mmCIF file of N, CA and C in Angstrom:
data_model
loop_
_atom_site.group_PDB
_atom_site.id
_atom_site.type_symbol
_atom_site.label_atom_id
_atom_site.label_comp_id
_atom_site.label_asym_id
_atom_site.label_seq_id
_atom_site.Cartn_x
_atom_site.Cartn_y
_atom_site.Cartn_z
ATOM 1 N N MET A 1 -2.205 5.285 -72.702
ATOM 2 C CA MET A 1 -1.109 4.648 -72.539
ATOM 3 C C MET A 1 -2.431 3.533 -71.292
ATOM 4 N N ASN A 2 -2.255 2.517 -71.105
ATOM 5 C CA ASN A 2 -2.486 2.034 -69.892
ATOM 6 C C ASN A 2 -1.454 1.380 -68.875
ATOM 7 N N ILE A 3 -1.879 2.074 -67.450
ATOM 8 C CA ILE A 3 -1.205 1.055 -66.448
ATOM 9 C C ILE A 3 -1.498 0.531 -65.646
ATOM 10 N N LYS A 4 -1.205 -0.542 -65.683
ATOM 11 C CA LYS A 4 -1.963 -1.382 -64.208
ATOM 12 C C LYS A 4 -1.113 -0.946 -63.036
ATOM 13 N N TYR A 5 -1.882 -1.264 -62.448
ATOM 14 C CA TYR A 5 -1.704 -1.158 -60.657
ATOM 15 C C TYR A 5 -2.409 -2.371 -59.963
ATOM 16 N N TYR A 6 -1.148 -2.359 -59.023
ATOM 17 C CA TYR A 6 -1.864 -3.597 -58.183
ATOM 18 C C TYR A 6 -1.104 -3.352 -56.461
ATOM 19 N N SER A 7 -2.427 -3.864 -55.976
ATOM 20 C CA SER A 7 -2.327 -3.686 -54.606
ATOM 21 C C SER A 7 -3.572 -4.594 -53.754
ATOM 22 N N ARG A 8 -3.564 -3.765 -51.964
ATOM 23 C CA ARG A 8 -4.619 -4.214 -51.885
ATOM 24 C C ARG A 8 -5.155 -3.689 -51.608
ATOM 25 N N PRO A 9 -6.714 -4.151 -50.512
ATOM 26 C CA PRO A 9 -7.304 -3.316 -49.923
ATOM 27 C C PRO A 9 -6.318 -3.092 -47.881
ATOM 28 N N GLY A 10 -6.535 -1.950 -48.102
ATOM 29 C CA GLY A 10 -5.388 -2.109 -46.066
ATOM 30 C C GLY A 10 -4.170 -1.619 -46.044
ATOM 31 N N CYS A 11 -3.170 -1.193 -47.542
ATOM 32 C CA CYS A 11 -2.234 -1.786 -47.387
ATOM 33 C C CYS A 11 -1.957 0.527 -47.858
ATOM 34 N N GLY A 12 -1.529 0.798 -47.141
ATOM 35 C CA GLY A 12 -1.472 2.412 -46.849
ATOM 36 C C GLY A 12 -0.367 2.647 -47.514
ATOM 37 N N LEU A 13 1.120 2.139 -47.653
ATOM 38 C CA LEU A 13 1.868 2.525 -49.251
ATOM 39 C C LEU A 13 0.890 2.243 -50.594
ATOM 40 N N CYS A 14 -0.030 1.900 -50.941
ATOM 41 C CA CYS A 14 -0.994 1.621 -51.424
ATOM 42 C C CYS A 14 -1.903 3.024 -52.073
ATOM 43 N N GLU A 15 -1.864 3.266 -51.012
ATOM 44 C CA GLU A 15 -2.995 4.539 -50.918
ATOM 45 C C GLU A 15 -1.982 5.580 -51.125
ATOM 46 N N GLU A 16 -1.216 5.859 -50.858
ATOM 47 C CA GLU A 16 -0.466 6.579 -51.729
ATOM 48 C C GLU A 16 -0.128 6.783 -52.341
ATOM 49 N N GLY A 17 0.110 5.670 -53.757
ATOM 50 C CA GLY A 17 0.659 5.255 -53.917
ATOM 51 C C GLY A 17 -0.198 5.306 -55.562
ATOM 52 N N ILE A 18 -1.563 5.379 -55.487
ATOM 53 C CA ILE A 18 -2.614 5.213 -56.028
ATOM 54 C C ILE A 18 -2.924 7.162 -56.086
ATOM 55 N N GLU A 19 -2.970 7.838 -55.407
ATOM 56 C CA GLU A 19 -2.640 9.283 -54.857
ATOM 57 C C GLU A 19 -1.112 9.886 -55.719
ATOM 58 N N LEU A 20 -0.234 9.150 -56.106
ATOM 59 C CA LEU A 20 0.912 9.539 -56.473
ATOM 60 C C LEU A 20 0.623 9.387 -57.990
ATOM 61 N N LEU A 21 -0.266 9.296 -57.921
ATOM 62 C CA LEU A 21 -0.429 8.327 -59.467
ATOM 63 C C LEU A 21 -0.920 9.364 -60.240
ATOM 64 N N LYS A 22 -2.019 9.424 -59.649
ATOM 65 C CA LYS A 22 -3.267 10.255 -59.917
ATOM 66 C C LYS A 22 -2.329 11.621 -59.992
ATOM 67 N N ILE A 23 -1.584 12.140 -59.508
ATOM 68 C CA ILE A 23 -0.814 13.914 -59.698
ATOM 69 C C ILE A 23 0.059 13.813 -60.791
ATOM 70 N N VAL A 24 0.836 12.290 -60.990
ATOM 71 C CA VAL A 24 1.735 11.831 -61.882
ATOM 72 C C VAL A 24 0.578 11.713 -63.759
ATOM 73 N N GLN A 25 -1.120 11.740 -63.610
ATOM 74 C CA GLN A 25 -1.353 12.113 -64.773
ATOM 75 C C GLN A 25 -1.732 12.536 -64.706
ATOM 76 N N GLU A 26 -1.462 13.961 -63.790
ATOM 77 C CA GLU A 26 -2.483 15.253 -64.524
ATOM 78 C C GLU A 26 -1.235 15.815 -65.839
ATOM 79 N N ASP A 27 0.187 15.339 -65.870
ATOM 80 C CA ASP A 27 1.359 15.557 -66.979
ATOM 81 C C ASP A 27 1.221 14.850 -67.844
ATOM 82 N N VAL A 28 1.503 13.663 -67.774
ATOM 83 C CA VAL A 28 1.244 12.469 -68.472
ATOM 84 C C VAL A 28 0.003 11.779 -68.684
ATOM 85 N N PRO A 29 -0.818 11.669 -69.748
ATOM 86 C CA PRO A 29 -1.736 10.842 -70.112
ATOM 87 C C PRO A 29 -2.360 9.590 -70.322
ATOM 88 N N PHE A 30 -2.759 8.604 -69.157
ATOM 89 C CA PHE A 30 -2.462 7.746 -68.662
ATOM 90 C C PHE A 30 -3.901 6.825 -68.091
ATOM 91 N N THR A 31 -4.277 6.018 -68.408
ATOM 92 C CA THR A 31 -5.592 5.402 -67.099
ATOM 93 C C THR A 31 -5.118 4.137 -67.023
ATOM 94 N N ILE A 32 -5.943 4.190 -65.345
ATOM 95 C CA ILE A 32 -4.927 2.712 -64.126
ATOM 96 C C ILE A 32 -6.466 2.085 -64.356
ATOM 97 N N GLU A 33 -5.725 1.054 -64.174
ATOM 98 C CA GLU A 33 -5.654 -0.490 -63.357
ATOM 99 C C GLU A 33 -5.750 -0.668 -62.699
ATOM 100 N N GLU A 34 -6.636 -1.050 -61.104
ATOM 101 C CA GLU A 34 -5.993 -1.264 -60.221
ATOM 102 C C GLU A 34 -6.370 -2.703 -59.922
ATOM 103 N N ILE A 35 -6.079 -2.954 -59.180
ATOM 104 C CA ILE A 35 -5.914 -4.663 -59.852
ATOM 105 C C ILE A 35 -6.037 -4.853 -58.122
ATOM 106 N N ASN A 36 -6.577 -5.762 -57.092
ATOM 107 C CA ASN A 36 -6.823 -6.385 -56.095
ATOM 108 C C ASN A 36 -5.591 -7.321 -56.032
ATOM 109 N N ILE A 37 -4.330 -7.909 -55.506
ATOM 110 C CA ILE A 37 -4.092 -8.936 -55.401
ATOM 111 C C ILE A 37 -4.145 -10.114 -54.699
ATOM 112 N N GLU A 38 -5.325 -9.644 -53.617
ATOM 113 C CA GLU A 38 -5.923 -10.515 -53.074
ATOM 114 C C GLU A 38 -6.605 -11.632 -53.999
ATOM 115 N N THR A 39 -7.543 -10.598 -55.278
ATOM 116 C CA THR A 39 -8.367 -11.872 -56.047
ATOM 117 C C THR A 39 -7.916 -12.721 -56.604
ATOM 118 N N ASP A 40 -5.765 -13.003 -56.680
ATOM 119 C CA ASP A 40 -5.487 -14.163 -57.350
ATOM 120 C C ASP A 40 -4.865 -14.505 -56.623
ATOM 121 N N ASP A 41 -4.426 -15.605 -56.997
ATOM 122 C CA ASP A 41 -2.767 -16.415 -55.811
ATOM 123 C C ASP A 41 -1.990 -16.149 -56.603
ATOM 124 N N ALA A 42 -2.091 -16.663 -57.608
ATOM 125 C CA ALA A 42 -1.065 -15.880 -58.383
ATOM 126 C C ALA A 42 -0.223 -14.647 -57.956
ATOM 127 N N LEU A 43 -0.863 -13.593 -57.991
ATOM 128 C CA LEU A 43 -0.081 -12.451 -58.327
ATOM 129 C C LEU A 43 -0.011 -11.969 -56.926
ATOM 130 N N HIS A 44 -0.943 -12.620 -55.513
ATOM 131 C CA HIS A 44 -0.903 -12.281 -54.492
ATOM 132 C C HIS A 44 0.742 -13.174 -54.134
ATOM 133 N N GLU A 45 1.108 -14.312 -54.270
ATOM 134 C CA GLU A 45 1.965 -14.805 -54.875
ATOM 135 C C GLU A 45 3.135 -13.613 -55.082
ATOM 136 N N LYS A 46 2.886 -13.404 -56.256
ATOM 137 C CA LYS A 46 3.708 -12.256 -57.288
ATOM 138 C C LYS A 46 4.326 -10.949 -56.456
ATOM 139 N N PHE A 47 3.251 -10.562 -56.338
ATOM 140 C CA PHE A 47 3.019 -9.214 -55.425
ATOM 141 C C PHE A 47 3.181 -8.915 -54.280
ATOM 142 N N MET A 48 3.039 -9.763 -53.471
ATOM 143 C CA MET A 48 2.657 -9.773 -51.635
ATOM 144 C C MET A 48 3.518 -8.471 -51.441
ATOM 145 N N LEU A 49 5.324 -9.396 -51.436
ATOM 146 C CA LEU A 49 5.976 -8.599 -50.879
ATOM 147 C C LEU A 49 6.349 -6.831 -51.331
ATOM 148 N N MET A 50 6.192 -6.595 -52.854
ATOM 149 C CA MET A 50 6.177 -5.319 -53.803
ATOM 150 C C MET A 50 5.227 -4.681 -53.940
ATOM 151 N N ILE A 51 3.839 -4.850 -53.675
ATOM 152 C CA ILE A 51 2.652 -4.224 -53.143
ATOM 153 C C ILE A 51 3.539 -2.416 -52.853
ATOM 154 N N PRO A 52 3.007 -1.122 -53.387
ATOM 155 C CA PRO A 52 1.947 -1.004 -54.418
ATOM 156 C C PRO A 52 3.121 -1.580 -55.898
ATOM 157 N N VAL A 53 2.542 -2.139 -56.962
ATOM 158 C CA VAL A 53 3.048 -2.016 -57.913
ATOM 159 C C VAL A 53 3.314 -1.496 -58.981
ATOM 160 N N VAL A 54 3.672 -1.197 -60.395
ATOM 161 C CA VAL A 54 3.320 0.239 -61.229
ATOM 162 C C VAL A 54 3.932 -0.683 -62.835
ATOM 163 N N GLU A 55 2.932 -1.580 -63.193
ATOM 164 C CA GLU A 55 3.378 -2.022 -64.898
ATOM 165 C C GLU A 55 2.793 -1.382 -65.836
ATOM 166 N N LYS A 56 3.899 -0.873 -66.809
ATOM 167 C CA LYS A 56 3.018 -0.457 -68.046
ATOM 168 C C LYS A 56 3.738 -1.275 -69.249
ATOM 169 N N ASN A 57 2.758 -1.669 -69.990
ATOM 170 C CA ASN A 57 3.276 -2.550 -71.545
ATOM 171 C C ASN A 57 3.772 -4.174 -69.844
ATOM 172 N N GLY A 58 3.471 -4.494 -69.502
ATOM 173 C CA GLY A 58 4.161 -5.863 -68.756
ATOM 174 C C GLY A 58 5.476 -5.334 -68.098
ATOM 175 N N GLU A 59 5.785 -4.036 -68.045
ATOM 176 C CA GLU A 59 7.016 -3.948 -67.543
ATOM 177 C C GLU A 59 7.193 -2.807 -65.726
ATOM 178 N N ILE A 60 7.514 -3.461 -65.051
ATOM 179 C CA ILE A 60 7.654 -2.706 -63.510
ATOM 180 C C ILE A 60 8.539 -1.549 -63.784
ATOM 181 N N ILE A 61 7.429 -0.506 -63.816
ATOM 182 C CA ILE A 61 7.577 0.506 -63.397
ATOM 183 C C ILE A 61 8.418 1.266 -62.198
ATOM 184 N N GLN A 62 8.031 0.918 -61.121
ATOM 185 C CA GLN A 62 8.034 0.830 -60.109
ATOM 186 C C GLN A 62 6.982 0.283 -58.749
ATOM 187 N N TYR A 63 8.036 -0.572 -57.769
ATOM 188 C CA TYR A 63 6.759 -1.074 -56.894
ATOM 189 C C TYR A 63 7.885 -0.525 -55.429
ATOM 190 N N GLY A 64 6.478 -0.316 -54.486
ATOM 191 C CA GLY A 64 7.319 0.187 -52.557
ATOM 192 C C GLY A 64 6.927 1.242 -52.543
ATOM 193 N N LEU A 65 7.992 1.971 -51.816
ATOM 194 C CA LEU A 65 7.044 3.058 -52.059
ATOM 195 C C LEU A 65 8.074 3.944 -52.740
ATOM 196 N N LEU A 66 6.948 4.177 -53.252
ATOM 197 C CA LEU A 66 6.699 5.174 -55.237
ATOM 198 C C LEU A 66 6.908 7.423 -55.199
ATOM 199 N N ASP A 67 7.848 7.164 -55.911
ATOM 200 C CA ASP A 67 8.160 8.664 -56.013
ATOM 201 C C ASP A 67 7.645 9.269 -57.304
ATOM 202 N N TYR A 68 8.125 10.520 -57.404
ATOM 203 C CA TYR A 68 7.128 11.492 -58.374
ATOM 204 C C TYR A 68 7.915 10.478 -59.698
ATOM 205 N N VAL A 69 9.549 11.365 -59.059
ATOM 206 C CA VAL A 69 10.224 11.579 -60.322
ATOM 207 C C VAL A 69 10.306 9.442 -61.233
ATOM 208 N N THR A 70 10.585 8.960 -60.417
ATOM 209 C CA THR A 70 10.946 7.940 -61.425
ATOM 210 C C THR A 70 9.373 7.880 -62.125
ATOM 211 N N LEU A 71 7.935 7.945 -61.531
ATOM 212 C CA LEU A 71 7.102 7.645 -61.982
ATOM 213 C C LEU A 71 7.102 8.297 -63.003
ATOM 214 N N LEU A 72 6.886 9.636 -63.379
ATOM 215 C CA LEU A 72 6.760 10.575 -64.798
ATOM 216 C C LEU A 72 7.605 10.319 -65.710
ATOM 217 N N GLU A 73 9.337 9.246 -65.409
ATOM 218 C CA GLU A 73 10.118 9.434 -66.257
ATOM 219 C C GLU A 73 10.039 8.274 -66.817
ATOM 220 N N GLY A 74 8.983 7.497 -66.226
ATOM 221 C CA GLY A 74 8.917 5.747 -66.635
ATOM 222 C C GLY A 74 7.941 5.606 -67.464
ATOM 223 N N LEU A 75 6.821 7.130 -67.146
ATOM 224 C CA LEU A 75 6.042 6.815 -67.650
ATOM 225 C C LEU A 75 5.453 8.122 -69.264
ATOM 226 N N ALA A 76 6.700 8.718 -68.629
ATOM 227 C CA ALA A 76 6.715 9.419 -69.866
ATOM 228 C C ALA A 76 7.721 9.129 -71.603
ATOM 229 N N ILE A 77 8.091 7.961 -71.416
ATOM 230 C CA ILE A 77 8.446 7.782 -72.178
ATOM 231 C C ILE A 77 7.511 7.114 -73.552
ATOM 232 N N GLU A 78 7.406 7.370 -75.093
ATOM 233 C CA GLU A 78 7.013 7.599 -75.269
ATOM 234 C C GLU A 78 6.798 5.704 -75.972
ATOM 235 N N GLU A 79 6.111 5.231 -76.438
ATOM 236 C CA GLU A 79 6.252 4.281 -77.331
ATOM 237 C C GLU A 79 6.575 4.058 -78.784
ATOM 238 N N GLY A 80 7.807 4.041 -79.086
ATOM 239 C CA GLY A 80 8.395 4.087 -80.667
ATOM 240 C C GLY A 80 7.865 3.237 -81.829
#
């Protein structure tokens, strides 16, 4: 399973969020694709007030202040 993680350099919440995702990764196997929204004008406009954003299969699992339980529940759901 691949997770998209939208963030930007210098974002404190983003740095905390990636560390939290790595903790969740110990319980649920997935890969993290980090995407810098500053390299794409459309992504920057879409996510600039939301980052960090965790996306699975095109669906946003959580954004902003991330928490372990919400991420674990959102990422642990198996594909049907």
